[in-house]
Coordinates of C-alpha atoms and ligand atoms in Angstrom, one line a residue:
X1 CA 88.4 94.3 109.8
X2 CA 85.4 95.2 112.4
X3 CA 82.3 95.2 111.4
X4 CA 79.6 97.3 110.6
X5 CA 76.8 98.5 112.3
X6 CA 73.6 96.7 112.0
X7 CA 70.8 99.3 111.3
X8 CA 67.1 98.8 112.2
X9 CA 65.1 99.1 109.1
X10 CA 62.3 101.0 111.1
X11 CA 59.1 99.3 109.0
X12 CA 55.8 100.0 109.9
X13 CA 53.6 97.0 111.6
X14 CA 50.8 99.1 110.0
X15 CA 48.8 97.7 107.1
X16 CA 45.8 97.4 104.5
X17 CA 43.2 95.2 104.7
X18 CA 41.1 92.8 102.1
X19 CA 38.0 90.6 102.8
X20 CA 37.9 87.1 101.6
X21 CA 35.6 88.1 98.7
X22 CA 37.7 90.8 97.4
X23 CA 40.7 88.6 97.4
X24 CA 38.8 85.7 95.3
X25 CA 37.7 87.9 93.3
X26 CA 41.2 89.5 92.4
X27 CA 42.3 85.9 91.9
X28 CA 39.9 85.2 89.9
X29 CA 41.3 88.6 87.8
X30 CA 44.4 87.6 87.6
X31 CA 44.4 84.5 86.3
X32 CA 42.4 85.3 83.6
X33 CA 44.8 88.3 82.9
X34 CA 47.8 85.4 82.8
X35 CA 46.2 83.2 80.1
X36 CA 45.3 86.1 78.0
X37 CA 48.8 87.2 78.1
X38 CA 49.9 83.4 77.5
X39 CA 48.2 83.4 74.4
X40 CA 49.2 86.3 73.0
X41 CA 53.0 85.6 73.7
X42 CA 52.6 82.5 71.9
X43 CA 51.0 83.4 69.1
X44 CA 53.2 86.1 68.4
X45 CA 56.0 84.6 69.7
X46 CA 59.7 86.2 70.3
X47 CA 63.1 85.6 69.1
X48 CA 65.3 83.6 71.4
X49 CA 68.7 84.0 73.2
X50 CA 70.1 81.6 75.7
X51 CA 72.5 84.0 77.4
X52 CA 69.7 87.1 78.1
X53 CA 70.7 87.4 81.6
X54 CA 74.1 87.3 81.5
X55 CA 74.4 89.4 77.7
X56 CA 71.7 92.1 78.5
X57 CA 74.2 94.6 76.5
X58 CA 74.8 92.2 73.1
X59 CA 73.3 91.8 70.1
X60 CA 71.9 88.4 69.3
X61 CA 71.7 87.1 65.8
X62 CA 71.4 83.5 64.4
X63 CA 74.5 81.2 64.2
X64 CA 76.9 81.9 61.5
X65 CA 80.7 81.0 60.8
X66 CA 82.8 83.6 62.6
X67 CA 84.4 85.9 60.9
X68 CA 87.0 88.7 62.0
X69 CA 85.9 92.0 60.5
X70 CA 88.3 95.1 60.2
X71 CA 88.6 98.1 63.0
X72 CA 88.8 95.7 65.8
X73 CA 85.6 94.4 65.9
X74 CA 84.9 90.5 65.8
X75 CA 82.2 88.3 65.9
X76 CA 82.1 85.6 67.9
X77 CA 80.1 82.3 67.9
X78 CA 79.0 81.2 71.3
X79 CA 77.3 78.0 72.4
X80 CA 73.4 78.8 70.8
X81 CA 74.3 82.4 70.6
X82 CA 76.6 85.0 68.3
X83 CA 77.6 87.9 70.1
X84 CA 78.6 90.6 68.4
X85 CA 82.0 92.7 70.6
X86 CA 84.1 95.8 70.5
X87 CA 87.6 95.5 71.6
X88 CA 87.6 97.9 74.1
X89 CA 84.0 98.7 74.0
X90 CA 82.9 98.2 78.4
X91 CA 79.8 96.6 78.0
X92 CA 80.6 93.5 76.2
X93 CA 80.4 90.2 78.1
X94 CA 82.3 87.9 76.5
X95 CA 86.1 88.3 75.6
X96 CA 86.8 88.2 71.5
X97 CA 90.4 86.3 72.5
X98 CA 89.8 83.8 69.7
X99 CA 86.9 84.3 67.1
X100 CA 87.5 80.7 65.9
X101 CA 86.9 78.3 68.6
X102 CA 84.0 78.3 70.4
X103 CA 84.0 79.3 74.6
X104 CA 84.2 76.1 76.2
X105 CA 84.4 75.5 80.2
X106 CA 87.9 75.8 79.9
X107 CA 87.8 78.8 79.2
X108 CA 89.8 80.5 82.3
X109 CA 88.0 83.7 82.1
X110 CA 84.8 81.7 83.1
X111 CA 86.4 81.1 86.4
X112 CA 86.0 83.5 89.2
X113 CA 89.2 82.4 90.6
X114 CA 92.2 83.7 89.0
X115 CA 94.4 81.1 87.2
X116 CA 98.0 80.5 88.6
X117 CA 99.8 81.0 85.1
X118 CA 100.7 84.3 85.5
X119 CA 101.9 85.5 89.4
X120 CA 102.3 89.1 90.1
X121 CA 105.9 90.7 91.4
X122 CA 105.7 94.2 91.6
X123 CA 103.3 96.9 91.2
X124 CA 104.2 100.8 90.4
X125 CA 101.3 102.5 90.7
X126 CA 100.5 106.4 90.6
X127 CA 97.1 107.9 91.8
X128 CA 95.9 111.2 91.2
X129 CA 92.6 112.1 93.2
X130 CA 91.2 115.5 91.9
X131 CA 90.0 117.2 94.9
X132 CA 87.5 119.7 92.7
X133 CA 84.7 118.3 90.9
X134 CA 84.8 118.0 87.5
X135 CA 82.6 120.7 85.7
X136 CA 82.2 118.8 82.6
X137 CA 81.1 115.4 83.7
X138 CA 79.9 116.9 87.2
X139 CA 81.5 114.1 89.1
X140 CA 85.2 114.0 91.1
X141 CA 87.7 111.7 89.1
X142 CA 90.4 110.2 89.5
X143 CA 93.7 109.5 87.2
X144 CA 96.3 106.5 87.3
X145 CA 98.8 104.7 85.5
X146 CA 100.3 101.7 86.7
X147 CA 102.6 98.5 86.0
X148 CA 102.6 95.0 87.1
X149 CA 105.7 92.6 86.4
X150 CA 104.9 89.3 86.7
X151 CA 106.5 85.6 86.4
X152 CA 105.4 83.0 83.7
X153 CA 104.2 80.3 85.9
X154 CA 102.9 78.3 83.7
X155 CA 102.7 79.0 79.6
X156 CA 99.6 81.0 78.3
X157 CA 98.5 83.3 76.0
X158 CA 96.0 85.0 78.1
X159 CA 96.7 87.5 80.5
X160 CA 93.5 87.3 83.2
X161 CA 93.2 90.1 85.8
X162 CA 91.1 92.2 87.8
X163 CA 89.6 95.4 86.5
X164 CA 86.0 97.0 87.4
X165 CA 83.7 98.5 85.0
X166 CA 84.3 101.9 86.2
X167 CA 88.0 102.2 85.5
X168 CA 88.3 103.7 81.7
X169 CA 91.8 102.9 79.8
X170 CA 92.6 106.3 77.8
X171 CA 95.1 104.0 75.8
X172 CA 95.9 100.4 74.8
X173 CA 97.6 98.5 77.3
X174 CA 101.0 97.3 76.4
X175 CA 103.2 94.3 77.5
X176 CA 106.7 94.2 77.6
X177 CA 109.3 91.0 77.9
X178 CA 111.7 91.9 80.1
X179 CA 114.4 89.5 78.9
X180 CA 114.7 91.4 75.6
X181 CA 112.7 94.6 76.1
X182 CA 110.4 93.7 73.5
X183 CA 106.6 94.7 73.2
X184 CA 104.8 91.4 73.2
X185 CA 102.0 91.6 70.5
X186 CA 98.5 92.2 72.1
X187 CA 95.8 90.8 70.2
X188 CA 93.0 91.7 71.5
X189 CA 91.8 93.5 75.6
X190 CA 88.3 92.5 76.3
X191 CA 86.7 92.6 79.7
X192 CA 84.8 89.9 81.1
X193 CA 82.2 91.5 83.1
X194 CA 80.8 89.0 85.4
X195 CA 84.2 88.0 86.8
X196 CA 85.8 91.6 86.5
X197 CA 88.2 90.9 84.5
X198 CA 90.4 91.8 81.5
X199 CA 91.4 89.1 79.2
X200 CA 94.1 90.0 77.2
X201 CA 95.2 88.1 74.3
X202 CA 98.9 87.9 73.7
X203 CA 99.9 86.1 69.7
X204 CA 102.5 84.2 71.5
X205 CA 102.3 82.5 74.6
X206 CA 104.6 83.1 77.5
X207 CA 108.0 81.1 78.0
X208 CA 108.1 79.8 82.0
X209 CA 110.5 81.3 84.4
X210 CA 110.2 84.4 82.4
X211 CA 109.2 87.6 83.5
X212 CA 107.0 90.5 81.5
X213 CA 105.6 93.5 82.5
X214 CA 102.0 95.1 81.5
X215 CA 101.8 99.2 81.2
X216 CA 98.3 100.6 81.7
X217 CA 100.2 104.1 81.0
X218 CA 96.7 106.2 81.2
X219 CA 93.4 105.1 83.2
X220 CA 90.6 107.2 85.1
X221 CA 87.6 106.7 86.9
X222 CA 85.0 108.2 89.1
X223 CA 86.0 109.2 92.8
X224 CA 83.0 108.5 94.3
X225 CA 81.6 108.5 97.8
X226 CA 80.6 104.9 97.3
X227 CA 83.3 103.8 100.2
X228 CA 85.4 101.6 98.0
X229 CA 88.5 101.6 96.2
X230 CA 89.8 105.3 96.2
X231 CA 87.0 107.4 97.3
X232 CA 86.1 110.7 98.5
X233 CA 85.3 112.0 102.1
X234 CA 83.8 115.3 102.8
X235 CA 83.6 117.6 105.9
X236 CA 83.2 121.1 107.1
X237 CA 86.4 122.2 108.8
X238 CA 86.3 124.5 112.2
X239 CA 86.5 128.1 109.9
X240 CA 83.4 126.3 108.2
X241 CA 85.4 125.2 105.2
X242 CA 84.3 122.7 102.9
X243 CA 86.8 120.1 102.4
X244 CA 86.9 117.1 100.4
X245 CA 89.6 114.8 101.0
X246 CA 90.4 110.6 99.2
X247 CA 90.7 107.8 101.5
X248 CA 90.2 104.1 100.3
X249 CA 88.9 101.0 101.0
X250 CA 90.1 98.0 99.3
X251 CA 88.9 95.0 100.9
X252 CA 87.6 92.8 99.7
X253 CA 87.7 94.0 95.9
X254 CA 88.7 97.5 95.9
X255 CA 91.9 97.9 94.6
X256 CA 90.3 96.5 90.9
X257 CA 88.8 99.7 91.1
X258 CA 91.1 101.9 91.4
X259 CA 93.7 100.3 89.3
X260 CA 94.9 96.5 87.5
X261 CA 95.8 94.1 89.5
X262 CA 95.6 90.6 90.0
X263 CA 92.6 91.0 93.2
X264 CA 93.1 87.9 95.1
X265 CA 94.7 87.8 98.5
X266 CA 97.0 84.8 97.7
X267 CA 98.9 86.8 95.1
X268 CA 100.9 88.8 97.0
X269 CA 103.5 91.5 95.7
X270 CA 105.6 94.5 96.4
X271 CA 104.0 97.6 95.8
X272 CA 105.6 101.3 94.5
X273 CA 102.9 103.7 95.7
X274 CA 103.0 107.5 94.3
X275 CA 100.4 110.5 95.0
X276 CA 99.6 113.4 93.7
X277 CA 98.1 116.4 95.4
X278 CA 97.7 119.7 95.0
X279 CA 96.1 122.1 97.4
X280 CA 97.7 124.0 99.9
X281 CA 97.6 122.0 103.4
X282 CA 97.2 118.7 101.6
X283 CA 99.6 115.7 101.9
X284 CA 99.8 112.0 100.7
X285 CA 100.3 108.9 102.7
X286 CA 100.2 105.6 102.1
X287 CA 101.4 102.2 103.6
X288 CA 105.0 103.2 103.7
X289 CA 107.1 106.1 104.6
X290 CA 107.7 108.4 101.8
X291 CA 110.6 108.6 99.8
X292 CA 110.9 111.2 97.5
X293 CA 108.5 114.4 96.5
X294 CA 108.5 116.2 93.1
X295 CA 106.4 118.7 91.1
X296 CA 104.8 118.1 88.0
X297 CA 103.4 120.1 86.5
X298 CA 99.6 118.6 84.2
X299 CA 97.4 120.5 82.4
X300 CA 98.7 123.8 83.7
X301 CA 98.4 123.0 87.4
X302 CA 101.2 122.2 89.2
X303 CA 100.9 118.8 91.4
X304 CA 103.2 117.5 93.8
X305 CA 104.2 113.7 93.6
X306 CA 104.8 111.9 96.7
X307 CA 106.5 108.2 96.2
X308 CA 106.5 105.5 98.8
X309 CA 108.9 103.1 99.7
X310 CA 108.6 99.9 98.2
X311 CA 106.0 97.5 100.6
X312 CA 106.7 93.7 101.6
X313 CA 105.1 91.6 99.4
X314 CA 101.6 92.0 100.6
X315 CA 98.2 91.7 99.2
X316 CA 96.5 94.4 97.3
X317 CA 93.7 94.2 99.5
X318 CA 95.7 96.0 102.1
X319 CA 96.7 98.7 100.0
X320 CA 96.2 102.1 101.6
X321 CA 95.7 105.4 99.8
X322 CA 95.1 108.8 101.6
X323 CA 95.3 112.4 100.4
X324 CA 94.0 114.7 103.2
X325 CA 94.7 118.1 105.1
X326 CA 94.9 116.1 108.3
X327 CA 96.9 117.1 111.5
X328 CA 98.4 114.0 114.2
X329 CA 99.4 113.1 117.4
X330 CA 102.7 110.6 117.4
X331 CA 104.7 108.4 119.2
X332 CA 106.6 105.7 118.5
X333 CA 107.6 102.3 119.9
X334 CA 110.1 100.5 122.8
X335 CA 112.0 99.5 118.9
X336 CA 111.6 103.3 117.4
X337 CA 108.9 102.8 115.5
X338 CA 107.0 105.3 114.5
X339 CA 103.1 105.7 115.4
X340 CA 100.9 108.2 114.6
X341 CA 97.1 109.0 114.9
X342 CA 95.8 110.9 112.3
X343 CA 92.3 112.8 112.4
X344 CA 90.6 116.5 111.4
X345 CA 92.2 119.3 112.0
X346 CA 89.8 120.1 114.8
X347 CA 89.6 116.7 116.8
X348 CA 93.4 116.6 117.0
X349 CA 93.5 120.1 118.5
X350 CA 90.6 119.2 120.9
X351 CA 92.9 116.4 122.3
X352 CA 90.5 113.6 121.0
X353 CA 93.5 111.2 119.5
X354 CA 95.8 111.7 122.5
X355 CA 94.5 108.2 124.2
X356 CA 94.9 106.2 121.0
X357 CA 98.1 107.9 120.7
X358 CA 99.0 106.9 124.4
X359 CA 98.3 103.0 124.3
X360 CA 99.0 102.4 120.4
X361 CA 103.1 102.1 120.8
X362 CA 102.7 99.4 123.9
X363 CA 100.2 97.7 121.9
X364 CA 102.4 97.2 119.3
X365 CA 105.6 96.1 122.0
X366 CA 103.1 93.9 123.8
X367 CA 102.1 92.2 120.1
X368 CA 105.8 92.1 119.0
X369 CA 106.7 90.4 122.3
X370 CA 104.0 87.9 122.4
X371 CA 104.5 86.4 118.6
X372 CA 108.4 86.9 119.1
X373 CA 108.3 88.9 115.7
X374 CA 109.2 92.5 115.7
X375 CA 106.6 94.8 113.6
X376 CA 106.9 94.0 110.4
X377 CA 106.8 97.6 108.7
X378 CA 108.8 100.9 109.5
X379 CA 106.0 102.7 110.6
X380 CA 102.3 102.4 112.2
X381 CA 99.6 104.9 111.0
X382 CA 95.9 105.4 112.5
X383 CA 93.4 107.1 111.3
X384 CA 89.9 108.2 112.0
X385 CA 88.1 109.3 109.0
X386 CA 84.3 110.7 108.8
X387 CA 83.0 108.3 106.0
X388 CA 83.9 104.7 106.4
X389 CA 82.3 101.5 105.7
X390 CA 83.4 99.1 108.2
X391 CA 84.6 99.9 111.8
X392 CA 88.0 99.7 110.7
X393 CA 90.2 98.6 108.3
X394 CA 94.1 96.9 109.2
X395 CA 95.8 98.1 106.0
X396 CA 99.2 97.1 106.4
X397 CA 100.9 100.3 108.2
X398 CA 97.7 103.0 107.4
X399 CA 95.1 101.4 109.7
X400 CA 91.5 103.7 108.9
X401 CA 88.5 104.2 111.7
X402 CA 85.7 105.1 112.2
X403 CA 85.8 108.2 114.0
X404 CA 83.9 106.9 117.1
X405 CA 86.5 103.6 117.3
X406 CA 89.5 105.7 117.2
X407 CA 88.9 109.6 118.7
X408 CA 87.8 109.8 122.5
X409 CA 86.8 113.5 123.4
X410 CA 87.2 113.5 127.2
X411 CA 83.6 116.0 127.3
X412 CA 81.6 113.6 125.9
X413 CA 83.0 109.8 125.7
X414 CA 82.5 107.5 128.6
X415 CA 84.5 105.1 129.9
X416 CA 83.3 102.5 128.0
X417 CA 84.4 103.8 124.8
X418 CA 87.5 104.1 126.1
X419 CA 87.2 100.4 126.4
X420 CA 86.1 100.1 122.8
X421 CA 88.5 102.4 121.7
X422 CA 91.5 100.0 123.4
X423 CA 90.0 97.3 122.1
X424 CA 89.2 97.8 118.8
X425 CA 93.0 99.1 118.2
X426 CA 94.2 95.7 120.1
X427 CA 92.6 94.1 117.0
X428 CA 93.8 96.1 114.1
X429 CA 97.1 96.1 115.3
X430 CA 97.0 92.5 115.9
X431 CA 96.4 92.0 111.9
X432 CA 99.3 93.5 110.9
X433 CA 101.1 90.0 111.7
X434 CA 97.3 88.2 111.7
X435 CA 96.4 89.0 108.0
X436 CA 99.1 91.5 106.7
X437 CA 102.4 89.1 107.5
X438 CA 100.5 85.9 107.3
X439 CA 97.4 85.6 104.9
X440 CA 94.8 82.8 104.0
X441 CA 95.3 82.6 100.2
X442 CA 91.3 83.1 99.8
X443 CA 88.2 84.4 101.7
X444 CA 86.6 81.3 103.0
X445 CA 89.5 81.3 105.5
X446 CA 88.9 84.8 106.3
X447 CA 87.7 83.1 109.8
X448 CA 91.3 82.2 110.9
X449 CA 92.1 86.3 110.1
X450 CA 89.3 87.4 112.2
X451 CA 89.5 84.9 114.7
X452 CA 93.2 85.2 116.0
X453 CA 92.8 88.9 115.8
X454 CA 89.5 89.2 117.8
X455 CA 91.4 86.5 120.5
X456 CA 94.9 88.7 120.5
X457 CA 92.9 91.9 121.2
X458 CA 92.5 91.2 124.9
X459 CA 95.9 90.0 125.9
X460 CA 96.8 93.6 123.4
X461 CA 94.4 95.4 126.1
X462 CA 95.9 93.6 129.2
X463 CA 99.5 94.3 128.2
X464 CA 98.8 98.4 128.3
X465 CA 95.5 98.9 130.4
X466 CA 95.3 95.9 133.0
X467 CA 92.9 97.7 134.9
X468 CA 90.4 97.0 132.1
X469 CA 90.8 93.1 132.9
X470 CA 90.1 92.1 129.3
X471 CA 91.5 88.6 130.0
X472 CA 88.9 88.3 132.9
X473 CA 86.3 89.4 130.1
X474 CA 87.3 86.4 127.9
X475 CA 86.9 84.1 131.1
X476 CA 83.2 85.7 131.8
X477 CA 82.0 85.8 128.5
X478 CA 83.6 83.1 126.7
Ligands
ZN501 ZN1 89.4 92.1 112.0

């Protein structure tokens, strides 16, 4: 990834003034106001809860013997708290998965690392973004179903993953052993808020070397303009259309909200992406090529279904999601692979993405030559979008800009941002073996990621535009 822009906060030097008197005397205030208060909260004292700050959303009551009470609702004794839980209910803080024993430190859902008893295999996942907003919550949503098949790594009865607050399940998740077929009994799906997770609690544990698969058959959330997971971007098109089109954004923990998943680089799967959309100039992309389109037709409205080809097992932080009315500029490689360099309607026609267009298949040659490893994917999308986080983001095969680090409009850019332009692509490109092929298993490596890309970009640069004499720019600046 490149970075953001750092923004000067713009505060005032200006001020108010006190003289020494007025502040002594204020002091002098203020304490007194403290041991009033002081008294009166100990003389009227307050009932007690050890876990206020993490439990804001639970009711408290004094310690009793648990008890499991009917409807899916159990109580469960903490350490010096009970907290009272829904299944199901998203506010609850602690998981209900056994309303006998006491949470201890063990407890894996405690962790904010993942455990290694369970490791994802392959994802099918389906995304509908709803373009419109939604007249009776006022907000743009999305819908999503998805599967994960993973391998019994070692035995457990808890199945820990990622899944943010904002993603509702319309119905119970379901888990299937895929040895017989069988639903495996789920006794209870509670989230654990501070580690965003979903613990579910399965009445038999899982057999090692098995594999099982978990069907979240109907979830939605909120497609926001908050720049992660699946989100929204608007513009006004050349005719002086509105146009609102979903991009994502799923480092570092995105993809937990737009669907479950296990949310840690290290477990790395194959992914079966499938969009929906449904307006007239629209299209889907994602990662890889598409594979097959059909129409379905849901609540009345037809929708057309895009499906991608199945990724290389990559992690879900490089999962790309785009349904947009964008037009391109393409190329492809010395090998025949295909680039393209996606942008608004109006930028593409003004010629802006015809230089990234230009350099991005020799980058790519002059990468593949240098590591001896061809590109690992079938394809190589770029795209400048208006509303974006970071500078720009390597997802594997669907690389997203910034507008400014991708576009360069002959009128206005200068020769520099040509320079920017060359380099910045030099480093995206450069993660998709630095990153997307070869990943640290966890972020406090991230360093090695960034480092070897931000290092590759220049001899990227020198192996299509020598005249820029990147390498010399390492020698003077490094
Ligand atoms: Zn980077």
């Amino acid at each position: 990834m490149s970075g953001s822009m750092d923004f000067d906060d713009g505060r005032s030097k200006k001020g108010y003034y006190f003289s020494k008197a007025a502040v002594a005397g204020s002091v002098v205030v203020v304490i007194l106001m403290l041991l009033t208060v002081g008294l009166l909260v100990g003389l009227v004292g307050r009932p007690t809860c050890a876990n206020d700050a993490a439990a804001p959303t639970t009711t408290s009551s004094p310690p009793k013997p648990t008890t499991t009470l009917p409807n899916d609702v159990t109580t469960t004794t903490g350490n010096n708290d009970v907290t009272t839980t829904t299944a199901g209910d998203n506010d609850v803080t602690t998981p209900n998965v056994d309303a006998t024993t006491a949470p201890t430190s063990n407890d894996p859902w405690l962790n904010s690392r993942l455990p290694n008893t369970l490791l994802p295999i392959h994802y099918n996942v389906k995304i509908r973004p709803v373009l419109d907003i939604d007249v009776a919550t006022s907000t743009y949503l999305f819908y999503g179903s998805s599967t994960v098949q993973y391998l019994c790594n070692v035995s457990t009865d808890y199945i820990i993953m990622h899944s943010h607050a904002e993603l509702i399940y319309d119905n119970d998740i379901k888990i299937f052993d895929d040895k017989t077929g069988s639903e495996v009994t789920v006794e209870s799906n509670t989230p654990y808020r501070p580690n965003q997770y979903m613990v579910i609690k399965t009445s038999s544990p899982c057999v090692v070397g098995d594999t099982y698969t978990m069907v979240a058959d109907s979830f939605h959330g909120e497609l926001g303009d908050d720049l992660t997971g699946i989100y929204r971007s608007e513009y006004d098109n050349e005719f002086g259309d509105h146009r609102v089109i979903a991009i994502s954004q799923m480092e570092s923990t995105g993809a937990r909200h737009t669907f479950p998943c296990f949310d840690e680089p290290g477990f790395k799967a194959t992914f079966n992406i499938t969009l929906y959309h449904n307006k007239p100039d629209f299209y889907s992309i994602a990662n890889m090529p598409p594979i097959d389109s059909q129409t379905e037709t849901i609540n009345s409205e037809v929708w057309s279904a895009t499906k991608f080809d199945t990724t290389p097992i990559m992690s879900t932080y490089l999962l790309a999601l785009v349904v947009c009315d964008f037009l391109y500029e393409h190329g492809a490689t010395a090998t025949g692979v295909q680039t393209r360099i996606y942008s608004r309607p109006e930028t593409i026609k003004n010629d802006e993405g015809k230089f990234a267009s230009e350099i991005s298949p020799g980058v790519l040659d002059v990468l593949a030559t240098h590591f001896n490893v061809p590109y690992p994917l079938p394809k190589s999308d770029q795209m400048a979008v208006s509303d974006f986080g970071a500078g720009a983001m390597e997802n594997w095969g669907l690389v997203l800009y910034r507008e400014t680090l991708l576009l360069f409009d002959a009128n206005i850019s200068s020769v520099h941002d040509k320079y920017s332009i060359a380099q910045v692509i030099g480093h995206e490109l450069a993660h998709q073996w630095f990153g997307n092929l070869v990943t640290a298993a966890w972020w406090n490596e991230i360093w090695l990621n960034e480092g070897f890309a931000s290092y590759v970009q220049y001899i990227a640069v020198e192996g299509v535009k020598p005249e820029y004499k990147p390498v010399s720019v390492i020698s003077a600046t490094h």
